[in-house]
Short mmCIF file of C-alpha atoms and ligand atoms in Angstrom, two decimals:
data_model
loop_
_atom_site.label_atom_id
_atom_site.label_comp_id
_atom_site.label_asym_id
_atom_site.label_seq_id
_atom_site.Cartn_x
_atom_site.Cartn_y
_atom_site.Cartn_z
CA MET A 1 125.40 171.75 57.78
CA SER A 2 125.67 169.69 54.60
CA ALA A 3 123.48 167.24 52.85
CA ALA A 4 125.41 164.08 53.75
CA GLU A 5 124.63 165.80 57.25
CA LEU A 6 121.32 166.12 57.25
CA GLU A 7 120.36 162.68 55.64
CA ALA A 8 122.57 160.88 58.41
CA THR A 9 120.54 162.94 61.30
CA ALA A 10 117.21 161.79 59.43
CA THR A 11 118.70 158.00 59.29
CA ALA A 12 119.69 158.01 62.50
CA MET A 13 116.74 159.41 63.58
CA VAL A 14 114.95 156.05 62.51
CA ALA A 15 117.54 153.77 62.55
CA LYS A 16 116.60 150.39 63.06
CA GLY A 17 114.23 149.09 66.36
CA LYS A 18 114.86 152.74 68.25
CA GLY A 19 112.15 155.71 68.03
CA ILE A 20 111.72 159.16 69.38
CA LEU A 21 110.77 160.00 72.34
CA ALA A 22 108.21 163.19 72.61
CA ILE A 23 109.07 165.38 75.96
CA ASP A 24 108.64 168.59 74.21
CA GLU A 25 104.76 169.04 75.68
CA SER A 26 104.36 173.56 76.11
CA THR A 27 103.97 174.75 79.33
CA PRO A 28 100.16 174.41 79.25
CA THR A 29 99.96 170.75 78.64
CA ILE A 30 103.05 169.98 81.09
CA LYS A 31 100.09 171.38 83.08
CA LYS A 32 97.45 169.41 82.42
CA ARG A 33 99.76 166.44 82.74
CA PHE A 34 100.98 167.42 86.43
CA ASP A 35 97.31 168.02 87.22
CA THR A 36 96.57 163.95 86.46
CA ILE A 37 99.13 163.34 89.74
CA ASN A 38 98.55 167.09 91.91
CA LEU A 39 101.85 168.03 90.76
CA GLU A 40 102.40 172.10 90.71
CA SER A 41 103.79 172.75 87.37
CA ASN A 42 106.45 174.38 88.12
CA VAL A 43 109.82 175.12 86.70
CA GLU A 44 111.80 172.80 88.85
CA ASN A 45 109.19 170.36 88.82
CA ARG A 46 109.38 170.21 85.37
CA ARG A 47 112.75 170.35 84.97
CA ALA A 48 112.92 167.52 87.57
CA TYR A 49 110.37 165.07 85.38
CA ARG A 50 112.62 165.79 82.56
CA ASP A 51 115.75 165.08 83.81
CA LEU A 52 113.79 161.44 84.56
CA LEU A 53 113.17 160.94 81.40
CA ILE A 54 116.43 162.22 79.79
CA THR A 55 118.61 160.70 82.22
CA ASN A 56 116.90 156.98 82.44
CA PRO A 57 119.43 154.24 82.16
CA GLY A 58 119.62 152.13 79.22
CA GLY A 59 117.10 154.15 77.24
CA ASN A 60 119.54 154.44 74.57
CA GLU A 61 119.23 151.33 73.24
CA PHE A 62 115.88 152.40 71.94
CA ILE A 63 115.47 156.21 71.44
CA SER A 64 117.03 157.59 68.53
CA GLY A 65 116.26 161.18 69.83
CA MET A 66 113.99 163.39 71.96
CA ILE A 67 111.96 166.55 70.57
CA LEU A 68 112.43 168.99 73.82
CA TYR A 69 110.17 172.38 74.47
CA ASP A 70 112.18 175.32 74.37
CA GLU A 71 112.41 175.65 78.39
CA THR A 72 113.92 172.35 78.51
CA LEU A 73 116.02 172.92 75.32
CA ARG A 74 117.59 175.52 77.75
CA GLN A 75 117.72 173.26 81.17
CA SER A 76 120.11 171.09 83.12
CA CYS A 77 120.34 167.73 84.52
CA SER A 78 120.55 167.74 88.78
CA ASP A 79 124.27 167.12 87.89
CA GLY A 80 124.64 170.54 86.05
CA THR A 81 124.90 169.10 83.26
CA PRO A 82 123.01 170.95 80.10
CA PHE A 83 120.17 168.85 78.93
CA VAL A 84 121.40 168.45 75.64
CA GLN A 85 124.98 167.68 76.32
CA ALA A 86 122.91 164.50 78.16
CA LEU A 87 121.24 163.78 75.26
CA VAL A 88 124.49 163.98 73.05
CA ASP A 89 126.71 161.55 75.59
CA GLN A 90 124.38 158.70 74.85
CA GLY A 91 124.38 159.24 71.76
CA ILE A 92 120.50 160.39 71.68
CA LEU A 93 119.49 163.25 68.73
CA PRO A 94 117.98 166.60 70.96
CA GLY A 95 114.91 167.91 68.98
CA ILE A 96 112.68 170.61 69.26
CA LYS A 97 109.42 171.78 69.05
CA VAL A 98 109.30 175.07 67.19
CA ASP A 99 105.61 176.07 66.27
CA THR A 100 103.56 178.24 68.78
CA GLY A 101 100.60 175.82 69.05
CA ALA A 102 97.64 174.98 67.54
CA LYS A 103 95.43 178.70 67.13
CA ALA A 104 91.34 179.30 66.02
CA PHE A 105 91.10 179.03 61.80
CA ALA A 106 90.01 182.54 60.98
CA LEU A 107 86.08 182.64 59.36
CA HIS A 108 86.43 178.36 60.06
CA THR A 109 84.61 177.33 63.07
CA GLY A 110 85.88 174.01 64.97
CA GLU A 111 89.23 174.21 63.12
CA LYS A 112 92.67 174.85 63.68
CA ILE A 113 95.77 176.66 61.71
CA THR A 114 99.25 176.31 63.64
CA GLU A 115 101.36 179.56 64.02
CA GLY A 116 105.18 180.12 64.54
CA LEU A 117 106.63 181.18 61.11
CA ASP A 118 106.96 184.82 62.27
CA GLY A 119 110.80 185.06 63.37
CA LEU A 120 111.15 181.05 62.61
CA ARG A 121 114.31 181.69 60.66
CA ASP A 122 116.12 183.35 63.73
CA ARG A 123 114.87 180.93 66.26
CA LEU A 124 116.14 177.63 64.43
CA ALA A 125 119.73 179.68 64.35
CA GLU A 126 119.27 179.92 67.76
CA TYR A 127 118.15 175.98 68.52
CA LYS A 128 120.85 175.36 66.11
CA THR A 129 123.41 177.00 68.02
CA LEU A 130 122.15 175.24 71.25
CA GLY A 131 122.51 171.96 69.81
CA ALA A 132 119.59 171.03 67.98
CA LYS A 133 119.29 168.23 65.22
CA PHE A 134 115.56 168.09 64.42
CA ALA A 135 112.71 169.93 64.91
CA LYS A 136 109.07 169.45 64.95
CA TRP A 137 106.33 171.44 63.68
CA ARG A 138 102.51 169.83 64.59
CA ALA A 139 99.22 170.65 62.33
CA VAL A 140 96.20 169.64 63.75
CA ILE A 141 93.06 168.59 61.32
CA SER A 142 89.30 168.32 63.08
CA ILE A 143 87.21 165.68 61.61
CA GLY A 144 83.32 166.56 62.19
CA GLU A 145 80.32 167.76 60.19
CA ASN A 146 81.63 169.60 57.26
CA ILE A 147 85.53 169.45 58.22
CA PRO A 148 88.16 169.63 57.45
CA SER A 149 87.74 172.36 55.03
CA HIS A 150 89.73 171.96 51.79
CA ALA A 151 91.16 175.54 53.38
CA CYS A 152 92.47 173.77 56.59
CA ILE A 153 94.48 171.72 55.38
CA GLU A 154 96.02 173.54 52.78
CA ALA A 155 96.64 176.90 54.96
CA ASN A 156 98.01 173.83 57.25
CA VAL A 157 100.46 172.01 54.76
CA HIS A 158 101.19 175.24 53.20
CA ALA A 159 102.63 176.12 57.12
CA LEU A 160 104.20 172.75 57.51
CA ALA A 161 105.88 173.26 54.18
CA ARG A 162 107.60 176.93 54.92
CA TYR A 163 108.76 175.36 58.24
CA ALA A 164 110.87 172.17 56.62
CA GLY A 165 112.17 174.98 53.92
CA LEU A 166 113.54 177.07 57.09
CA CYS A 167 114.73 173.88 58.74
CA GLN A 168 116.89 172.55 55.93
CA GLU A 169 118.01 175.83 54.80
CA THR A 170 119.21 175.71 58.75
CA GLY A 171 120.79 172.34 58.72
CA ILE A 172 118.03 171.09 60.78
CA VAL A 173 115.86 167.95 59.62
CA PRO A 174 112.22 169.27 59.71
CA MET A 175 109.85 166.10 61.56
CA VAL A 176 106.83 167.16 59.67
CA GLU A 177 103.64 166.14 61.85
CA PRO A 178 100.16 166.42 60.25
CA GLU A 179 97.87 164.82 62.73
CA VAL A 180 94.10 163.85 62.10
CA LEU A 181 92.89 164.53 65.63
CA MET A 182 90.98 161.05 67.30
CA ASP A 183 89.67 162.32 69.66
CA ALA A 184 85.43 162.82 67.72
CA ASP A 185 82.86 160.35 66.37
CA ASN A 186 84.11 159.21 62.76
CA THR A 187 84.53 155.98 61.53
CA ILE A 188 87.87 154.31 60.48
CA GLU A 189 86.93 154.88 56.85
CA ARG A 190 86.75 158.56 57.10
CA CYS A 191 90.06 158.73 59.36
CA TYR A 192 91.65 157.19 56.24
CA GLU A 193 89.69 159.93 53.78
CA VAL A 194 91.10 162.59 55.75
CA THR A 195 94.41 161.42 55.97
CA GLU A 196 94.69 160.67 52.88
CA MET A 197 93.65 164.30 51.93
CA THR A 198 95.99 166.12 54.36
CA LEU A 199 99.00 164.15 53.68
CA SER A 200 98.11 163.84 49.34
CA ALA A 201 98.35 168.13 50.12
CA LEU A 202 101.19 167.97 52.32
CA PHE A 203 103.83 166.17 50.03
CA LYS A 204 102.29 168.50 47.09
CA ALA A 205 102.76 171.53 49.47
CA LEU A 206 106.69 170.17 50.05
CA ASP A 207 107.47 169.82 46.55
CA SER A 208 105.85 173.25 45.22
CA GLN A 209 108.31 174.35 48.01
CA ASP A 210 111.30 172.19 47.26
CA ILE A 211 111.71 170.65 50.03
CA THR A 212 114.21 167.63 50.09
CA LEU A 213 112.18 164.74 50.78
CA ALA A 214 115.51 162.53 51.58
CA HIS A 215 115.57 165.33 54.70
CA VAL A 216 112.63 165.43 56.07
CA ILE A 217 110.82 162.99 58.55
CA LEU A 218 106.75 162.36 58.45
CA LYS A 219 104.88 161.96 62.20
CA THR A 220 101.92 160.85 61.69
CA ASN A 221 98.00 159.65 63.22
CA MET A 222 97.69 156.28 62.37
CA VAL A 223 94.51 155.34 60.53
CA ILE A 224 91.47 154.64 63.48
CA ALA A 225 88.05 155.34 64.57
CA GLY A 226 87.41 158.54 66.37
CA LYS A 227 87.11 157.72 70.23
CA GLN A 228 83.59 158.21 70.36
CA CYS A 229 82.65 155.80 67.97
CA PRO A 230 80.88 152.51 68.59
CA ILE A 231 82.50 150.90 65.67
CA GLN A 232 86.24 150.60 66.74
CA ALA A 233 88.48 148.79 64.16
CA ASP A 234 90.79 145.58 65.24
CA VAL A 235 94.43 145.89 65.00
CA GLN A 236 94.59 144.02 62.30
CA GLU A 237 92.65 146.53 60.42
CA VAL A 238 93.81 149.52 62.62
CA ALA A 239 97.29 148.34 60.57
CA ASP A 240 96.35 147.44 57.10
CA GLN A 241 94.70 151.28 56.40
CA THR A 242 97.14 152.53 58.13
CA VAL A 243 99.75 150.87 55.72
CA ARG A 244 97.99 151.14 52.93
CA CYS A 245 97.02 154.97 53.59
CA LEU A 246 100.85 155.38 53.96
CA LEU A 247 101.50 153.27 50.25
CA ASN A 248 99.11 155.11 48.36
CA ASN A 249 100.52 158.47 49.95
CA VAL A 250 103.85 159.14 50.85
CA PRO A 251 106.83 159.05 48.24
CA ALA A 252 109.03 156.15 48.75
CA GLU A 253 112.47 158.44 49.40
CA LEU A 254 111.22 159.40 52.91
CA PRO A 255 113.74 158.73 55.15
CA GLY A 256 111.35 157.01 57.59
CA ILE A 257 107.49 157.29 59.24
CA VAL A 258 106.88 158.19 62.98
CA PHE A 259 103.82 158.14 65.00
CA LEU A 260 102.31 159.57 67.41
CA SER A 261 99.95 158.32 69.44
CA GLY A 262 97.41 160.50 70.18
CA GLY A 263 95.36 159.38 72.75
CA GLN A 264 95.93 155.79 72.39
CA ARG A 265 95.96 153.50 74.92
CA ALA A 266 99.84 152.62 75.57
CA GLU A 267 99.66 149.02 74.63
CA LEU A 268 97.26 148.92 71.81
CA ALA A 269 99.44 152.05 69.60
CA THR A 270 102.29 149.21 70.55
CA ALA A 271 100.50 146.58 69.57
CA HIS A 272 99.59 148.49 65.90
CA LEU A 273 102.79 149.91 65.40
CA ASN A 274 103.75 145.64 65.83
CA THR A 275 101.88 144.87 63.55
CA MET A 276 102.63 146.96 60.41
CA ASN A 277 105.67 145.54 61.02
CA ALA A 278 105.24 142.02 61.17
CA ASN A 279 102.85 141.97 58.28
CA ASN A 280 104.76 144.30 55.87
CA PRO A 281 108.54 143.97 55.89
CA ASP A 282 109.61 145.59 52.92
CA LEU A 283 107.94 148.31 52.90
CA PRO A 284 110.10 151.62 51.54
CA TRP A 285 110.91 153.48 54.85
CA PRO A 286 111.27 152.46 58.19
CA LEU A 287 107.97 153.03 60.83
CA SER A 288 108.60 153.45 64.28
CA PHE A 289 107.33 155.39 67.15
CA SER A 290 107.83 158.75 68.23
CA TYR A 291 104.91 158.91 71.10
CA GLY A 292 104.20 161.29 73.76
CA ARG A 293 101.55 160.03 75.94
CA ALA A 294 101.99 156.34 75.21
CA LEU A 295 105.22 156.67 76.39
CA GLN A 296 105.38 158.22 79.31
CA GLU A 297 101.77 157.69 80.97
CA THR A 298 103.11 154.88 83.43
CA CYS A 299 106.10 156.42 83.67
CA LEU A 300 104.45 159.95 84.89
CA ASN A 301 101.55 158.14 87.43
CA ALA A 302 104.88 156.01 88.82
CA TRP A 303 106.93 158.63 89.82
CA GLY A 304 103.79 161.23 90.99
CA GLY A 305 106.30 164.29 91.50
CA LYS A 306 108.27 162.27 94.45
CA LYS A 307 112.26 161.49 94.55
CA ASP A 308 111.81 157.97 96.32
CA ASN A 309 109.75 156.61 92.60
CA LEU A 310 112.52 157.71 90.81
CA ALA A 311 113.35 154.15 89.44
CA VAL A 312 110.40 152.42 89.95
CA ALA A 313 109.14 155.70 87.06
CA GLN A 314 112.54 155.17 84.54
CA ASN A 315 111.58 151.72 84.73
CA ALA A 316 107.99 151.86 83.46
CA LEU A 317 110.00 154.52 80.85
CA LEU A 318 112.34 151.70 79.97
CA HIS A 319 109.38 149.15 79.53
CA ARG A 320 107.64 151.15 77.52
CA GLU A 321 110.12 152.17 75.10
CA LYS A 322 111.79 148.40 75.09
CA CYS A 323 107.84 147.10 74.09
CA ASN A 324 108.12 149.95 70.44
CA SER A 325 111.42 149.10 69.92
CA LEU A 326 110.56 145.88 69.51
CA ALA A 327 107.24 146.40 67.55
CA CYS A 328 109.76 148.24 65.29
CA ARG A 329 110.49 144.50 64.54
CA GLY A 330 107.32 143.26 64.61
CA ALA A 331 108.65 141.01 67.70
CA TYR A 332 106.42 142.62 70.35
CA ASN A 333 103.81 139.88 72.09
CA PRO A 334 101.47 141.82 74.48
CA ASP A 335 102.15 138.91 77.22
CA MET A 336 105.88 140.95 77.50
CA GLU A 337 102.92 143.45 79.65
CA THR A 338 102.88 141.49 82.19
CA LEU A 339 106.38 141.37 82.88
CA SER A 340 105.72 145.48 83.46
CA GLY A 341 108.54 146.73 85.66
CA ASN A 342 111.10 144.31 84.76
CA ALA A 343 112.15 146.10 81.61
P1 13P B 1 100.96 162.09 71.70
O1 13P B 1 101.48 160.70 71.43
O2 13P B 1 100.91 161.88 73.40
O3 13P B 1 99.71 161.97 71.12
O4 13P B 1 101.86 162.98 71.53
C1 13P B 1 103.05 162.98 70.37
C2 13P B 1 103.04 164.33 70.03
O5 13P B 1 104.15 165.11 69.48
C3 13P B 1 102.50 165.04 69.64
O6 13P B 1 102.49 166.53 69.12
#
């Protein structure tokens, strides 16, 4: 793949008014999601659920790409069409999660290092032949007493840069995801500080490994108080602090930035994105979404593992996709939520 093709993929991922649907839950994570609807996590149930998400009529108006898990990349729709083909037919870019998970970081209690570099060159080559256009790697940074450590941030961004290089070498756009978790009791100021340390270390590592930034998409957390923090910042403050942190730490040549939802309520994640875009029309990069839970939750609940609920589940997904698409343009209004189900 030429540089021009990598650039075209990266640009298409963050096309105006479009975002990325993350459906790359690993087998243990999708089991946790299915547990919430009392559904067994077996191969066919996972396939049926991903079929629903991938073939949602009209979704391609709002969705530029989907991130799949290894198992899903190899599966097919009920009518036999491979999922990858079904995505391509809708003009949606197939992506693949390529890390093998965040594991305990040696000598650093409470911290994690993402694994998956061994054999990655060969795995990427296979994913390329299977049709993947972009690949995601998630690093996890926890906030707590005396953490994150410098060592944890450095080890994770080094791995992110190594994966990004292998992706670009293979002709796959890396979606680099350093996620500062929001499940602790930290303030928004502490989240700002840790997100800044992480992003600044990340771009240093990418630079030192000669990664072409024009062919990288950043997937990051919003700057937000931890869930357990008694003082929760309002929508305006989350939007302001997030944009300030990005402007101070993300080079302008990046083609786009997308957010993970990280456990935020779906409507709040949409409102945050909307306020960022409404108040900042002249940012150097498009700000869009790549949510998992904040796009899927209402859909999964509406489906409940039952065929009869397919249409209502797909409609719930379409509604969230449409709201977030509007948020990319700063044109979302929370009143649209009362129309839920009428996407
Ligand atoms: P959430 O939006 O559920 O945080 O998931 C996005 C994702 O891809 C995390 O890696």
